[in-house]
Coordinates of C-alpha atoms and ligand atoms in Angstrom, one line a residue:
M1 CA 36.5 16.4 -13.8
R2 CA 33.1 17.4 -12.9
P3 CA 31.3 19.9 -15.2
S4 CA 30.7 23.1 -13.4
P5 CA 27.6 24.0 -13.9
Q6 CA 28.3 26.7 -16.4
E7 CA 28.7 24.1 -18.4
Y8 CA 26.3 22.2 -17.3
N9 CA 23.5 24.4 -18.4
A10 CA 25.7 25.5 -21.9
V11 CA 24.7 22.0 -22.7
S12 CA 21.9 21.0 -21.6
A13 CA 19.0 23.9 -20.4
P14 CA 16.6 23.9 -23.6
D15 CA 15.3 26.6 -23.9
W16 CA 10.9 24.9 -23.1
F17 CA 12.3 23.7 -20.0
T18 CA 13.5 27.0 -18.8
A19 CA 10.5 29.2 -21.1
A20 CA 7.3 26.0 -19.6
R21 CA 7.6 27.6 -16.4
F22 CA 5.4 25.5 -15.3
G23 CA 4.5 21.0 -14.8
M24 CA 2.5 19.2 -14.1
F25 CA 3.3 16.3 -11.0
V26 CA 1.4 12.7 -11.8
H27 CA 2.0 10.1 -8.8
F28 CA 0.4 7.0 -9.6
G29 CA 0.5 3.5 -8.5
L30 CA -1.0 0.2 -6.0
Y31 CA -0.4 2.8 -3.4
S32 CA -3.3 5.0 -5.3
G33 CA -5.8 1.9 -5.0
A34 CA -4.4 1.9 -0.6
A35 CA -4.6 6.0 -0.7
R36 CA -3.0 6.8 2.2
H37 CA -0.3 7.9 1.0
E38 CA 2.4 6.6 -1.3
W39 CA 5.3 5.7 1.4
V40 CA 2.4 4.0 3.0
Q41 CA 4.4 0.3 3.2
T42 CA 7.0 2.3 5.3
N43 CA 5.2 4.2 7.3
E44 CA 2.7 1.6 8.1
K45 CA 5.7 -1.9 7.9
L46 CA 3.2 -3.2 5.6
T47 CA 4.8 -7.4 4.2
D48 CA 4.8 -8.0 0.7
A49 CA 2.2 -10.3 1.3
D50 CA -0.4 -7.0 3.1
Y51 CA 1.1 -4.7 -0.1
R52 CA 0.4 -7.5 -2.8
Q53 CA -3.5 -7.1 -2.5
Y54 CA -3.3 -3.7 -3.9
F55 CA -2.0 -5.5 -7.1
D56 CA -4.3 -8.4 -7.0
N57 CA -6.6 -5.2 -7.4
F58 CA -5.0 -3.0 -9.3
D59 CA -7.9 -1.8 -11.6
P60 CA -7.6 2.2 -13.1
D61 CA -10.2 1.6 -14.7
L62 CA -10.5 5.2 -15.5
F63 CA -7.7 6.5 -15.4
D64 CA -7.8 8.3 -18.9
A65 CA -4.8 9.5 -20.4
A66 CA -6.0 11.6 -22.5
E67 CA -7.6 13.4 -19.7
I68 CA -5.1 14.3 -18.1
A69 CA -3.4 15.7 -20.5
R70 CA -6.6 18.5 -21.4
T71 CA -6.2 19.2 -17.9
A72 CA -2.9 20.1 -17.9
K73 CA -3.1 22.1 -21.1
Q74 CA -5.9 23.3 -19.5
A75 CA -4.3 24.8 -15.9
G76 CA -2.0 27.1 -19.1
M77 CA 0.9 23.1 -17.4
S78 CA 3.3 22.1 -20.9
Y79 CA 5.0 19.7 -19.2
V80 CA 3.9 16.0 -17.6
V81 CA 5.8 14.6 -15.8
L82 CA 4.8 11.2 -14.4
T83 CA 5.6 7.9 -12.1
T84 CA 6.9 4.8 -14.2
K85 CA 8.0 3.4 -10.5
H86 CA 8.1 4.8 -7.6
H87 CA 9.6 3.7 -4.3
E88 CA 6.9 0.5 -4.0
G89 CA 8.6 -1.1 -7.1
F90 CA 5.0 -1.1 -9.4
A91 CA 6.2 -0.3 -13.0
L92 CA 3.5 1.5 -15.2
W93 CA 5.0 -0.3 -18.0
N94 CA 5.7 -3.8 -20.1
T95 CA 8.6 -4.9 -18.8
A96 CA 10.3 -7.0 -19.6
L97 CA 12.3 -7.6 -16.0
S98 CA 10.4 -7.7 -13.2
D99 CA 6.6 -9.5 -13.5
F100 CA 5.7 -6.4 -10.7
N101 CA 4.4 -3.8 -13.4
S102 CA 0.8 -2.8 -15.4
A103 CA 0.3 -5.1 -17.7
A104 CA 0.4 -8.1 -15.6
A105 CA -2.0 -7.2 -13.0
C106 CA -4.9 -5.0 -15.1
G107 CA -3.3 -5.8 -19.1
R108 CA -2.1 -2.0 -20.2
D109 CA 0.9 -0.1 -20.5
L110 CA 0.2 3.6 -18.7
V111 CA 3.2 4.8 -19.8
R112 CA 2.5 4.0 -23.7
E113 CA -0.8 6.0 -23.5
L114 CA 0.4 9.5 -21.1
V115 CA 3.2 8.9 -22.5
D116 CA 1.2 9.0 -26.7
A117 CA -1.6 11.1 -25.0
L118 CA 1.1 14.3 -23.7
R119 CA 2.7 13.9 -27.3
A120 CA -0.7 13.9 -29.5
A121 CA -0.9 17.0 -27.0
G122 CA 1.9 18.7 -27.8
L123 CA 3.0 18.4 -24.5
K124 CA 6.7 17.6 -22.7
V125 CA 7.2 14.3 -22.1
G126 CA 8.0 14.1 -18.7
L127 CA 8.9 10.4 -17.1
Y128 CA 9.8 10.4 -12.9
H129 CA 12.2 7.3 -12.2
S130 CA 12.1 5.4 -8.1
L131 CA 16.0 4.4 -7.3
I132 CA 14.9 3.5 -4.1
D133 CA 12.9 -0.3 -5.2
W134 CA 11.4 -1.6 -2.0
H135 CA 10.0 -4.9 -4.0
H136 CA 13.5 -5.8 -5.1
P137 CA 14.5 -8.3 -3.3
D138 CA 18.3 -7.3 -4.4
F139 CA 17.8 -3.9 -3.1
T140 CA 19.4 -3.8 0.8
V141 CA 17.5 -2.9 3.5
D142 CA 18.3 0.5 5.4
W143 CA 16.5 3.3 7.1
V144 CA 13.5 4.3 5.3
H145 CA 12.4 0.1 3.8
P146 CA 9.7 -1.5 5.0
R147 CA 11.0 -4.3 5.9
R148 CA 13.2 -2.1 8.6
D149 CA 13.5 -4.4 12.0
D150 CA 15.7 -3.1 14.7
E151 CA 15.2 -6.9 16.2
N152 CA 16.6 -9.2 13.7
A153 CA 18.7 -6.2 11.6
A154 CA 22.7 -8.6 11.4
S155 CA 19.9 -11.1 9.1
L156 CA 18.1 -9.5 6.8
N157 CA 20.2 -8.2 3.9
E158 CA 21.1 -11.7 3.8
G159 CA 21.4 -12.8 -0.2
R160 CA 20.8 -9.3 -0.7
D161 CA 22.9 -8.2 -4.0
M162 CA 23.1 -4.3 -4.9
A163 CA 24.9 -4.8 -7.8
R164 CA 22.0 -7.5 -9.7
Y165 CA 19.5 -4.5 -8.1
R166 CA 21.8 -2.2 -10.6
E167 CA 22.0 -4.1 -13.6
F168 CA 18.6 -4.5 -12.7
L169 CA 17.1 0.1 -12.6
L170 CA 20.2 -0.2 -15.7
G171 CA 17.6 -2.3 -17.3
Q172 CA 14.9 -0.4 -16.5
V173 CA 15.4 2.7 -17.6
R174 CA 16.9 1.4 -20.4
E175 CA 13.2 0.1 -21.8
L176 CA 11.9 3.4 -21.2
L177 CA 14.4 5.4 -23.2
T178 CA 14.4 2.6 -25.2
D179 CA 11.2 2.1 -26.4
Y180 CA 8.5 5.4 -25.7
G181 CA 10.2 7.7 -28.1
Q182 CA 11.2 11.0 -27.7
V183 CA 11.5 11.7 -24.0
D184 CA 12.4 15.3 -23.0
Y185 CA 12.8 15.1 -19.0
L186 CA 13.3 12.9 -16.4
F187 CA 13.2 13.2 -12.8
F188 CA 15.4 10.1 -10.7
D189 CA 14.2 10.1 -6.5
Y190 CA 17.0 9.5 -4.7
T191 CA 19.9 9.4 -3.3
Y192 CA 20.3 10.2 0.9
P193 CA 23.7 9.2 1.8
E194 CA 23.4 9.9 5.8
A195 CA 23.3 6.8 7.6
K196 CA 20.6 6.9 10.2
Q197 CA 20.1 4.4 14.3
G198 CA 22.9 2.4 13.3
W199 CA 21.1 1.9 9.2
A200 CA 23.1 2.7 5.4
G201 CA 21.8 5.4 3.2
K202 CA 22.4 5.5 -0.2
S203 CA 24.5 7.1 -2.9
A204 CA 25.1 7.6 -5.8
A205 CA 27.7 4.4 -6.2
D206 CA 24.4 3.0 -5.3
W207 CA 22.7 3.5 -8.1
D208 CA 26.2 4.0 -10.7
A209 CA 24.8 7.0 -11.0
E210 CA 27.5 8.0 -13.3
G211 CA 26.2 4.5 -15.2
L212 CA 23.6 6.1 -15.3
L213 CA 24.0 9.5 -16.3
A214 CA 25.5 8.3 -19.5
L215 CA 23.1 6.1 -20.4
C216 CA 20.7 9.0 -20.4
R217 CA 23.1 10.9 -22.5
E218 CA 23.6 8.4 -24.6
L219 CA 20.1 6.6 -26.0
Q220 CA 17.9 10.8 -25.1
P221 CA 20.5 13.2 -25.6
G222 CA 17.6 16.4 -25.9
M223 CA 16.8 15.0 -22.2
I224 CA 16.9 17.4 -18.8
V225 CA 17.8 15.0 -15.8
N226 CA 17.5 15.8 -12.4
D227 CA 19.7 16.3 -9.6
R228 CA 18.9 13.2 -7.7
L229 CA 21.6 10.8 -7.9
G230 CA 23.7 12.0 -6.4
I231 CA 26.1 13.8 -8.4
P232 CA 25.3 16.7 -10.6
G233 CA 22.3 16.4 -13.5
D234 CA 21.0 20.0 -15.3
F235 CA 18.7 21.3 -12.5
V236 CA 17.8 20.8 -9.0
T237 CA 14.6 20.0 -7.8
P238 CA 13.6 21.3 -4.2
E239 CA 10.6 19.7 -2.6
Q240 CA 7.7 21.3 -0.8
Y241 CA 9.6 24.5 -0.5
Q242 CA 10.3 27.4 -2.3
P243 CA 13.9 29.3 -3.1
T244 CA 13.4 32.6 -1.7
E245 CA 16.1 33.5 -4.1
P246 CA 17.5 33.0 -7.5
L247 CA 19.4 29.4 -6.5
V248 CA 22.9 29.2 -7.9
A249 CA 26.1 27.0 -7.7
D250 CA 29.8 28.8 -7.3
G251 CA 28.4 31.3 -8.2
V252 CA 26.4 30.9 -11.4
P253 CA 22.8 30.8 -11.3
V254 CA 21.0 27.0 -11.4
L255 CA 18.3 25.8 -14.1
W256 CA 15.6 24.6 -10.5
E257 CA 12.4 23.3 -10.6
A258 CA 10.0 22.7 -7.5
C259 CA 8.4 20.6 -6.8
Q260 CA 4.9 20.5 -5.3
T261 CA 1.9 18.7 -3.8
T262 CA -1.6 20.2 -3.3
N263 CA -2.4 18.3 0.3
G264 CA 1.2 17.5 1.2
S265 CA 0.5 14.1 0.1
W266 CA 1.7 12.5 -3.4
G267 CA -0.4 9.3 -4.1
Y268 CA -4.1 10.0 -3.4
D269 CA -4.8 10.8 0.1
R270 CA -8.0 9.4 0.5
D271 CA -8.8 11.3 3.9
N272 CA -6.6 15.0 3.4
D273 CA -8.5 17.4 3.2
N274 CA -5.4 19.5 3.8
H275 CA -5.6 21.8 0.4
K276 CA -4.3 24.0 0.0
S277 CA -6.7 27.2 -2.0
A278 CA -5.3 27.7 -5.6
D279 CA -4.2 31.6 -4.7
L280 CA -1.7 30.0 -2.4
L281 CA -0.5 28.1 -5.7
I282 CA -0.2 30.3 -7.7
R283 CA 1.7 32.4 -5.3
M284 CA 4.3 29.6 -5.4
L285 CA 4.0 29.7 -9.4
A286 CA 4.8 33.0 -9.0
D287 CA 7.0 33.4 -7.1
S288 CA 9.3 30.6 -8.7
V289 CA 9.3 32.6 -11.5
S290 CA 10.2 35.1 -9.6
M291 CA 13.5 33.6 -8.6
G292 CA 14.7 32.6 -11.8
G293 CA 13.1 28.7 -11.3
N294 CA 10.0 26.1 -12.3
M295 CA 7.0 24.6 -10.5
L296 CA 6.0 21.0 -11.2
L297 CA 2.8 20.8 -9.4
N298 CA 1.7 17.2 -8.9
V299 CA -1.4 15.7 -9.4
G300 CA -2.2 11.7 -7.4
P301 CA -5.0 9.8 -9.8
N302 CA -7.1 7.9 -6.7
G303 CA -7.6 4.1 -7.1
R304 CA -9.5 4.3 -10.3
G305 CA -7.1 6.1 -12.3
A306 CA -9.3 9.4 -12.3
L307 CA -8.0 12.1 -11.1
D308 CA -9.4 14.2 -8.0
K309 CA -12.2 16.9 -7.3
R310 CA -10.2 18.3 -5.2
D311 CA -6.5 18.5 -7.5
T312 CA -9.2 19.7 -10.7
A313 CA -11.5 22.7 -9.4
L314 CA -7.8 23.8 -8.4
L315 CA -6.4 23.5 -11.6
A316 CA -9.5 25.0 -12.5
E317 CA -9.5 28.1 -10.8
I318 CA -5.5 28.5 -11.7
G319 CA -6.4 27.1 -15.1
E320 CA -9.1 30.5 -15.5
W321 CA -5.3 33.1 -13.4
M322 CA -2.6 30.9 -16.3
R323 CA -6.0 32.4 -18.8
L324 CA -5.3 36.6 -18.5
H325 CA -1.8 36.0 -16.8
E326 CA 0.3 33.5 -19.3
R327 CA 2.4 36.0 -20.1
A328 CA 3.4 36.5 -17.2
V329 CA 4.9 33.3 -16.3
V330 CA 5.9 31.3 -19.2
G331 CA 8.8 32.4 -21.0
A332 CA 8.9 35.0 -18.4
G333 CA 11.5 34.8 -15.4
H334 CA 13.8 36.4 -12.7
A335 CA 14.3 39.9 -12.5
A336 CA 16.8 42.0 -11.6
H337 CA 14.8 45.0 -10.1
R338 CA 13.9 44.8 -6.0
P339 CA 10.7 44.3 -5.8
P340 CA 8.4 46.5 -4.0
R341 CA 7.3 44.5 -0.5
E342 CA 3.7 44.1 -1.7
G343 CA 5.3 41.7 -3.9
V344 CA 7.2 39.9 -6.5
Y345 CA 8.8 41.2 -9.8
T346 CA 9.2 37.9 -13.4
Q347 CA 10.4 40.4 -16.4
R348 CA 9.5 38.7 -20.3
G349 CA 11.4 41.0 -22.7
N350 CA 11.6 44.2 -22.0
K351 CA 8.6 43.7 -19.4
L352 CA 7.8 43.9 -16.1
Y353 CA 4.5 42.2 -14.1
L354 CA 5.2 43.0 -10.5
H355 CA 2.1 40.1 -9.0
V356 CA 0.7 41.5 -5.8
F357 CA 0.2 38.6 -3.4
T358 CA -0.9 41.9 -0.8
W359 CA -3.1 44.8 -2.2
P360 CA -2.7 48.1 -1.0
M361 CA -4.6 51.0 0.1
G362 CA -3.9 53.5 -2.7
F363 CA -0.6 53.3 -4.1
L364 CA 2.3 51.4 -4.7
H365 CA 5.5 53.0 -4.2
L366 CA 7.8 50.6 -6.6
P367 CA 12.1 51.3 -6.2
E368 CA 14.3 52.6 -8.7
L369 CA 11.5 53.2 -10.7
A370 CA 10.8 56.9 -11.8
G371 CA 11.7 57.5 -15.7
K372 CA 11.8 53.3 -16.5
V373 CA 8.3 53.0 -16.8
S374 CA 6.5 54.7 -19.7
Y375 CA 3.2 52.2 -19.9
A376 CA 1.3 49.9 -17.2
R377 CA -1.8 47.9 -17.0
L378 CA -3.6 45.7 -14.7
L379 CA -3.5 42.3 -17.0
H380 CA -6.4 41.0 -16.3
D381 CA -8.2 43.3 -18.3
G382 CA -6.2 46.0 -20.4
S383 CA -6.9 48.6 -17.3
W384 CA -4.6 51.6 -17.3
V385 CA -2.6 52.3 -14.5
K386 CA -1.8 56.2 -13.6
T387 CA 2.3 55.9 -12.5
S388 CA 3.3 59.3 -11.1
V389 CA 6.8 60.4 -9.1
S390 CA 7.1 62.2 -6.6
D391 CA 9.4 65.1 -5.7
P392 CA 11.3 64.3 -2.8
D393 CA 13.1 67.9 -2.5
Q394 CA 8.9 69.0 -2.9
Q395 CA 7.1 66.4 0.5
A396 CA 5.9 69.3 2.9
L397 CA 3.9 70.1 -0.1
V398 CA 2.3 67.0 -1.7
T399 CA 0.2 65.8 0.1
Q400 CA 0.0 61.7 -1.5
P401 CA 1.4 60.0 -2.0
A402 CA 4.9 61.5 0.9
G403 CA 8.2 60.6 1.2
Q404 CA 9.2 57.8 -1.1
A405 CA 13.0 57.5 -2.3
A406 CA 14.4 59.8 -4.8
G407 CA 13.8 57.3 -8.1
T408 CA 11.1 55.1 -6.7
L409 CA 7.6 55.5 -9.1
T410 CA 4.3 55.5 -7.8
L411 CA 1.0 53.8 -9.1
S412 CA -2.6 54.4 -8.6
L413 CA -4.5 51.7 -8.0
P414 CA -7.9 51.1 -7.2
T415 CA -9.7 50.5 -4.2
R416 CA -10.9 48.2 -4.7
R417 CA -8.4 44.7 -5.2
P418 CA -9.7 43.0 -8.7
D419 CA -11.7 40.3 -8.9
V420 CA -8.7 37.7 -9.5
A421 CA -7.1 35.2 -8.1
M422 CA -3.8 37.3 -8.3
P423 CA -3.7 41.5 -9.5
V424 CA -0.5 41.4 -11.7
I425 CA 0.3 44.2 -13.5
E426 CA 2.4 45.0 -16.7
L427 CA 4.7 47.4 -16.6
Ligands
LIG1 O1 7.8 10.9 -5.0 C1 8.1 11.7 -3.8 C2 7.9 11.8 -2.6 O2 7.4 10.1 -2.5 C3 9.2 11.1 -2.4 N1 9.9 12.2 -4.2 C4 8.8 12.6 -4.2 C5 8.2 12.9 -5.4 C6 10.4 11.7 -1.0 N2 11.0 10.3 -1.0 N3 11.3 10.9 0.6 N4 10.8 12.6 0.3 C7 10.7 12.2 -0.3 C8 11.5 12.4 1.2 C9 12.0 11.6 2.3 C10 10.8 12.0 4.2 C11 10.3 10.9 5.0 FE1 9.2 10.5 5.1 C12 10.4 10.8 5.8 C13 10.8 10.0 4.8 C14 10.2 8.7 6.4 C15 10.6 10.2 6.3 C16 7.1 10.9 4.5 C17 6.8 11.4 5.5 C18 7.3 10.1 3.8 C19 7.2 9.1 5.1 C20 6.8 10.0 6.0

């Protein structure tokens, strides 16, 4: 029987994941050298021969696992999730099950390097593993496959056998969960059951989702697994959108994590300058926590394995904000109070944090909080914020602030917005 979300959360919601709130996604593979989106093989319908040049010239001489760990830590992140294999099928570890791997291409086991560096830095270890595999000869052609050819559809799947692919998939996951010590988190990607334009999708049965999940439970009992196998997992993973309320299933809150890019592409995309601002990313993080979720922010190292300057500049700004506002994020979560229109609340213990998205003119009115707040301050500099409660019966007599419903607490703020990426008021 399918466990309820409550049962899932009960068995598998480790404190570290909900406390962490902020992690780093690392997309690295042959597509990083192609430098034009991790889906380039399908987007441009590249042949295996076209794609082979990225394998033959794979040279991640600047991939520095310790630097990645340090960068994540300085940004205030407490876990990192690495693509062990993306849809292209290239493995970043020394797999015995295929030659299409980084050890064969450049003599390095990049999974080992990063996992070791994360542990040394005290960060939690997350792995991403693609269910899709465009390189494997048994993986059937479907509507997102680069070999899809509407003219010659009939012959394309001759000789391809998903049963053999399932064995390969299970075997590679077994290697990852056996040879790399404790793995805290696994992100499978992804199930797309709909058939489109006459082409099949793939669903739980294509991956033997039950078998894969059972293998995860057996080899790494403390590990959390995401929801993209086509059967329920331990947490759900909204991709490139922000939920606007806490996520629930059957009326019960579920763990969730929004995965987000800096510029719309996961893999290094040289000519894409469509980066979000640090202010927006910080707001998205606060928004996630306010709705009871995490945010996993992606970086796409370039063809040499170095972090992109555009990403590290953003992470440095986010890190500076996190240094001063960490307690409003890490260990914090959804607050039951109705926020004012200017921002969102997070709550940690008995403290409420008001993340102010739009700085008001002079006053902020907080519904229902009159009499419930003993002290208020701006978090970045610890400066006291004056609070007052206006009497709705006396409105004609008071000049400021007027017109507030009973129970409203009013904050008197400096006219000038504090010089931080996003001001937070601790209540
Ligand atoms: O690894 C990242 C993405 O590559 C992967 N999941 C994250 C974590 C992902 N794969 N598919 N999707 C996300 C959604 C599919 C989007 C598609 Fe498209 C729309 C596939 C084809 C059209 C995006 C736009 C990719 C190519 C064009």
